[in-house]
Amino acid sequence: MKRPLIFLFLALVAGILTSYLLQTRYNHIKQTYLLLVFIFLIITACLTNRYKGVIACLLFFMLGIIFGGNALKRGSRLIPYTRYHEQIVLEGIVLEPPYVNKKIARLRCRIRGVFTRNGHNPVNEDIILTIYRYNLMLESGDRIRFLCKLKEIKNFCNPGAFDYRAFMKRKGIACKAYVKDGRYVVFMGKQDLPFPYNITEALRSPIRNFFKKELQPNSFGIFSAIILGERKNLDNSTKEMINRAGLGHILAVSGLHIGLVAWLSFIFIKWLMLRSYRLGLAFDVKKLSAICTIVPVIGYCLISGFRIPTQRAMIMILVFLFSVILEKQDDIPSSLCLAGLIILSIFPLSIFSASFQLSFVAVAGIIWLMPYIKGYILGFIIPTHDQLPKGIMSKFLFYFLDLISVSISALIVLLPLILYYFHRIPLLSIPANVSTIPILGLWVLPTGLFSISLLPVSYKLATLFLKISNFGMEQMLSIIRLWASMPCSSIWFFQPNILEIGLYYGLLFLITKRNHRIARLGILAICLIILLDTIFWVNRIKFNKDLRITFLDVGRGGCALIEFPMGKKMLIDGGGSSPNFNEARMVIAPFLWYSRILKIDYILLLHPEGRHMNRLSFIARIFGAKKLRELNANINGVTISGSNNKDIPLEIGYKGISIIFVKDLQGYKQAYKGKVHDPENSVLVFLPCGIGNIRYNENTRNKPKICIVLGSKGKKLDLLFSCLKRSGCKVYSTYKNGAIRMEIKERDEIKVKEMRGICHEGI
């Protein structure tokens, strides 16, 4: 079998994905069965020489199922305490310095014990602790005891939503805790940090203080991100500017940064060793340089926090260094797959992580596409070898040619994943990368790391090199600001589905093999499928004949998307229940991109407070939405009418069916007063603002078929549910059921569907 590591890696990935598909039905019987099959395959592989490749793939497939199943089964001992109605007392260790903003502190804490009426229960899990009215000076290693309310990490249950629960689970966070006042936090003394925080904080604490003392706040945030791996100190405007230019990867310590450190260290160590004639004759300088490069690579990973993405990138770089030591550096695909095998064996759930997928696919794409692109560009610029420049000009030419080829290859191969996770096409990513990565890799990062290495020796020299690095960073930011200021720097786009991503990569593969007749037929077939897919979605979005209303889960607030017949769209409200979270940007917009909606025609606010409109400014700017001026309107056969009755702020009518927005059960009664509406042909939508006014009369005869409750939670929601169910109608809640889609067909048929999205157990 040629390059067996590729097939073994694919088998392991298939096993982990299979374990995910089986997670809801995974039990002890299946575990025992899989273990027996695994033992049988090992014995078979030892006794026979035939089909060893197939058996090895089956072994790794079974290993993937076992690794993935064990990772998915890991529970939390803190989750049961989130169901307590009263507050509980926890004790733990502060792992990282808190991030404080407007007297609200957020920090990571390792919980060691839970104190309840039944006694003390030891645990060993991490949580995110939020302290309001923060007036303390907590540091890493502080042991604290606090009275808090534990909350389970939950997702917004909409299709296309970010799987926040899975993201936090992969980071090792069990749940969240909230302390109402800093006075409820008691300092219990100092305690040794657990591994690896004891090493990382010992290294990072003096560096963090050095940066904070010598740098301005904006520069401190960027240096904290690229050297310490802490992005919490970056302001949102700087992050948006960098993301707009397609350079968001420079803010996350990953394969790019660790690869630059490894490359610079290898070149410097090799150059230093070659200064000694005797050393060059006695040893293989290339192998010795690769061995010595391991030290700065691991050191940089520790300084940057040694988080899971950093560990994955470190494993990948170390595998490539060992391939140089073992003289296998030419077989880069096998080295990449070996790194993937090691990473997924240690962190099986990394296969679902965007950072792992982007890093791994980027490297694979560069290996695959770079020779084609480099050859094409070189042939276009220099048709014949006689025209190649000589000397140092040749080195500069090939350096920038490699940089351009790498940027183009990475962008081409990552485009569907970038759209899937970030919904953005960075149109100027290639020139932005070509103009900024050399400054980062040859100026900012090496001088910044050299400055902190001088910190124990000479503070003045360390400050001098930090200022040199900071000057380079300012030049880099000026270039980024130039690219980001251009109106065409990036565009927002819809989220592709799995089929479309597969078609894209299939088309890309066949284009590289276009000289074969079968490949050309495959290209035509894929183009035909893409054309049919485009026609389907255009017809569904622009020429739909039904009225579709989707009620989104935006927490305690309410939001509804109305898709009128023949394509027009209107958004009603936008959540706004949390002062520190923008539902429009983080919840509503991803659903619109998932639904292939790039244009919103109208915005209607039933709560026209300033904070609601401010939150929807993102929707208005990106989707071109305008505020609906007249509440009484007819849009493509759908009537929208307001009401002077404060209990019924909005009514929508279509094909004899009424959708009535009410504030509470008083509005429920008002809706059918005087037989204005037919209960059999109406839908009641309860807004979240007035659920507290719950009054119900058992003798009410008007019973609508469907009631939909937006937002809210707790005892009031349960009481409202019981009242509505006693009336005999079908009740849905965005808080309990997630997003709800209602379709009114041309034949006056109402169809209601739950669109729960990612409400399942996080991975």
mmCIF file of N, CA and C in Angstrom, residues 166-209:
data_model
loop_
_atom_site.group_PDB
_atom_site.id
_atom_site.type_symbol
_atom_site.label_atom_id
_atom_site.label_comp_id
_atom_site.label_asym_id
_atom_site.label_seq_id
_atom_site.Cartn_x
_atom_site.Cartn_y
_atom_site.Cartn_z
ATOM 1 N N ALA A 166 -20.623 22.986 22.211
ATOM 2 C CA ALA A 166 -19.545 22.106 21.761
ATOM 3 C C ALA A 166 -18.201 22.813 21.833
ATOM 4 N N PHE A 167 -18.183 24.092 21.482
ATOM 5 C CA PHE A 167 -16.947 24.876 21.531
ATOM 6 C C PHE A 167 -16.387 24.915 22.949
ATOM 7 N N MET A 168 -17.249 25.172 23.928
ATOM 8 C CA MET A 168 -16.799 25.235 25.316
ATOM 9 C C MET A 168 -16.410 23.855 25.838
ATOM 10 N N LYS A 169 -17.099 22.825 25.380
ATOM 11 C CA LYS A 169 -16.753 21.471 25.812
ATOM 12 C C LYS A 169 -15.368 21.084 25.317
ATOM 13 N N ARG A 170 -15.039 21.453 24.068
ATOM 14 C CA ARG A 170 -13.706 21.152 23.548
ATOM 15 C C ARG A 170 -12.627 21.939 24.280
ATOM 16 N N LYS A 171 -12.988 23.086 24.840
ATOM 17 C CA LYS A 171 -12.034 23.864 25.631
ATOM 18 C C LYS A 171 -11.928 23.361 27.065
ATOM 19 N N GLY A 172 -12.760 22.387 27.426
ATOM 20 C CA GLY A 172 -12.716 21.836 28.773
ATOM 21 C C GLY A 172 -13.547 22.594 29.780
ATOM 22 N N ILE A 173 -14.512 23.402 29.321
ATOM 23 C CA ILE A 173 -15.372 24.182 30.215
ATOM 24 C C ILE A 173 -16.656 23.400 30.460
ATOM 25 N N ALA A 174 -16.975 23.149 31.730
ATOM 26 C CA ALA A 174 -18.155 22.354 32.070
ATOM 27 C C ALA A 174 -19.426 23.193 32.073
ATOM 28 N N CYS A 175 -19.384 24.376 32.683
ATOM 29 C CA CYS A 175 -20.565 25.228 32.764
ATOM 30 C C CYS A 175 -20.127 26.634 33.150
ATOM 31 N N LYS A 176 -21.100 27.495 33.419
ATOM 32 C CA LYS A 176 -20.829 28.875 33.800
ATOM 33 C C LYS A 176 -21.371 29.139 35.198
ATOM 34 N N ALA A 177 -20.741 30.097 35.871
ATOM 35 C CA ALA A 177 -21.203 30.501 37.198
ATOM 36 C C ALA A 177 -21.258 32.022 37.256
ATOM 37 N N TYR A 178 -22.259 32.540 37.957
ATOM 38 C CA TYR A 178 -22.464 33.980 38.055
ATOM 39 C C TYR A 178 -22.547 34.379 39.525
ATOM 40 N N VAL A 179 -21.737 35.372 39.892
ATOM 41 C CA VAL A 179 -21.752 35.934 41.242
ATOM 42 C C VAL A 179 -22.334 37.340 41.154
ATOM 43 N N LYS A 180 -23.390 37.614 41.913
ATOM 44 C CA LYS A 180 -24.092 38.892 41.812
ATOM 45 C C LYS A 180 -23.257 40.071 42.287
ATOM 46 N N ASP A 181 -22.378 39.828 43.248
ATOM 47 C CA ASP A 181 -21.599 40.916 43.834
ATOM 48 C C ASP A 181 -20.242 40.376 44.262
ATOM 49 N N GLY A 182 -19.192 41.172 44.037
ATOM 50 C CA GLY A 182 -17.851 40.753 44.420
ATOM 51 C C GLY A 182 -17.700 40.499 45.903
ATOM 52 N N ARG A 183 -18.621 41.009 46.717
ATOM 53 C CA ARG A 183 -18.548 40.774 48.164
ATOM 54 C C ARG A 183 -18.802 39.319 48.520
ATOM 55 N N TYR A 184 -19.417 38.567 47.586
ATOM 56 C CA TYR A 184 -19.702 37.162 47.852
ATOM 57 C C TYR A 184 -18.531 36.253 47.483
ATOM 58 N N VAL A 185 -17.396 36.842 47.128
ATOM 59 C CA VAL A 185 -16.187 36.072 46.806
ATOM 60 C C VAL A 185 -15.199 36.233 47.953
ATOM 61 N N VAL A 186 -14.758 35.116 48.525
ATOM 62 C CA VAL A 186 -13.857 35.132 49.684
ATOM 63 C C VAL A 186 -12.506 34.561 49.264
ATOM 64 N N PHE A 187 -11.448 35.333 49.519
ATOM 65 C CA PHE A 187 -10.090 34.880 49.222
ATOM 66 C C PHE A 187 -9.640 33.912 50.314
ATOM 67 N N MET A 188 -9.220 32.689 49.904
ATOM 68 C CA MET A 188 -8.861 31.631 50.854
ATOM 69 C C MET A 188 -7.359 31.373 50.919
ATOM 70 N N GLY A 189 -6.567 32.152 50.183
ATOM 71 C CA GLY A 189 -5.125 31.951 50.188
ATOM 72 C C GLY A 189 -4.600 31.548 48.820
ATOM 73 N N LYS A 190 -3.301 31.295 48.766
ATOM 74 C CA LYS A 190 -2.639 30.887 47.528
ATOM 75 C C LYS A 190 -2.551 29.365 47.452
ATOM 76 N N GLN A 191 -2.514 28.867 46.206
ATOM 77 C CA GLN A 191 -2.385 27.430 45.981
ATOM 78 C C GLN A 191 -1.660 27.201 44.665
ATOM 79 N N ASP A 192 -0.900 26.114 44.602
ATOM 80 C CA ASP A 192 -0.156 25.801 43.383
ATOM 81 C C ASP A 192 -1.120 25.516 42.237
ATOM 82 N N LEU A 193 -0.788 26.069 41.078
ATOM 83 C CA LEU A 193 -1.611 25.844 39.896
ATOM 84 C C LEU A 193 -1.401 24.436 39.358
ATOM 85 N N PRO A 194 -2.422 23.830 38.761
ATOM 86 C CA PRO A 194 -2.255 22.509 38.138
ATOM 87 C C PRO A 194 -1.466 22.622 36.840
ATOM 88 N N PHE A 195 -0.954 21.493 36.366
ATOM 89 C CA PHE A 195 -0.238 21.454 35.089
ATOM 90 C C PHE A 195 -1.246 21.621 33.951
ATOM 91 N N PRO A 196 -0.944 22.362 32.880
ATOM 92 C CA PRO A 196 0.309 23.074 32.594
ATOM 93 C C PRO A 196 0.284 24.539 33.016
ATOM 94 N N TYR A 197 -0.779 24.952 33.758
ATOM 95 C CA TYR A 197 -0.896 26.360 34.122
ATOM 96 C C TYR A 197 0.252 26.814 35.021
ATOM 97 N N ASN A 198 0.811 25.892 35.823
ATOM 98 C CA ASN A 198 1.922 26.276 36.693
ATOM 99 C C ASN A 198 3.140 26.708 35.884
ATOM 100 N N ILE A 199 3.346 26.082 34.714
ATOM 101 C CA ILE A 199 4.486 26.453 33.864
ATOM 102 C C ILE A 199 4.155 27.676 33.020
ATOM 103 N N THR A 200 2.993 27.651 32.390
ATOM 104 C CA THR A 200 2.649 28.751 31.477
ATOM 105 C C THR A 200 2.522 30.083 32.209
ATOM 106 N N GLU A 201 1.881 30.092 33.372
ATOM 107 C CA GLU A 201 1.714 31.357 34.090
ATOM 108 C C GLU A 201 3.025 31.859 34.671
ATOM 109 N N ALA A 202 3.926 30.945 35.054
ATOM 110 C CA ALA A 202 5.244 31.378 35.527
ATOM 111 C C ALA A 202 6.018 32.081 34.414
ATOM 112 N N LEU A 203 5.820 31.642 33.172
ATOM 113 C CA LEU A 203 6.483 32.277 32.038
ATOM 114 C C LEU A 203 5.759 33.537 31.582
ATOM 115 N N ARG A 204 4.442 33.509 31.588
ATOM 116 C CA ARG A 204 3.667 34.587 30.975
ATOM 117 C C ARG A 204 3.465 35.789 31.890
ATOM 118 N N SER A 205 3.424 35.568 33.177
ATOM 119 C CA SER A 205 3.116 36.668 34.091
ATOM 120 C C SER A 205 4.105 37.829 33.975
ATOM 121 N N PRO A 206 5.443 37.601 34.021
ATOM 122 C CA PRO A 206 6.359 38.746 33.849
ATOM 123 C C PRO A 206 6.292 39.360 32.455
ATOM 124 N N ILE A 207 6.025 38.530 31.433
ATOM 125 C CA ILE A 207 5.913 39.063 30.070
ATOM 126 C C ILE A 207 4.675 39.937 29.952
ATOM 127 N N ARG A 208 3.569 39.486 30.538
ATOM 128 C CA ARG A 208 2.326 40.262 30.507
ATOM 129 C C ARG A 208 2.508 41.614 31.198
ATOM 130 N N ASN A 209 3.166 41.607 32.349
ATOM 131 C CA ASN A 209 3.411 42.861 33.068
ATOM 132 C C ASN A 209 4.345 43.778 32.278
#
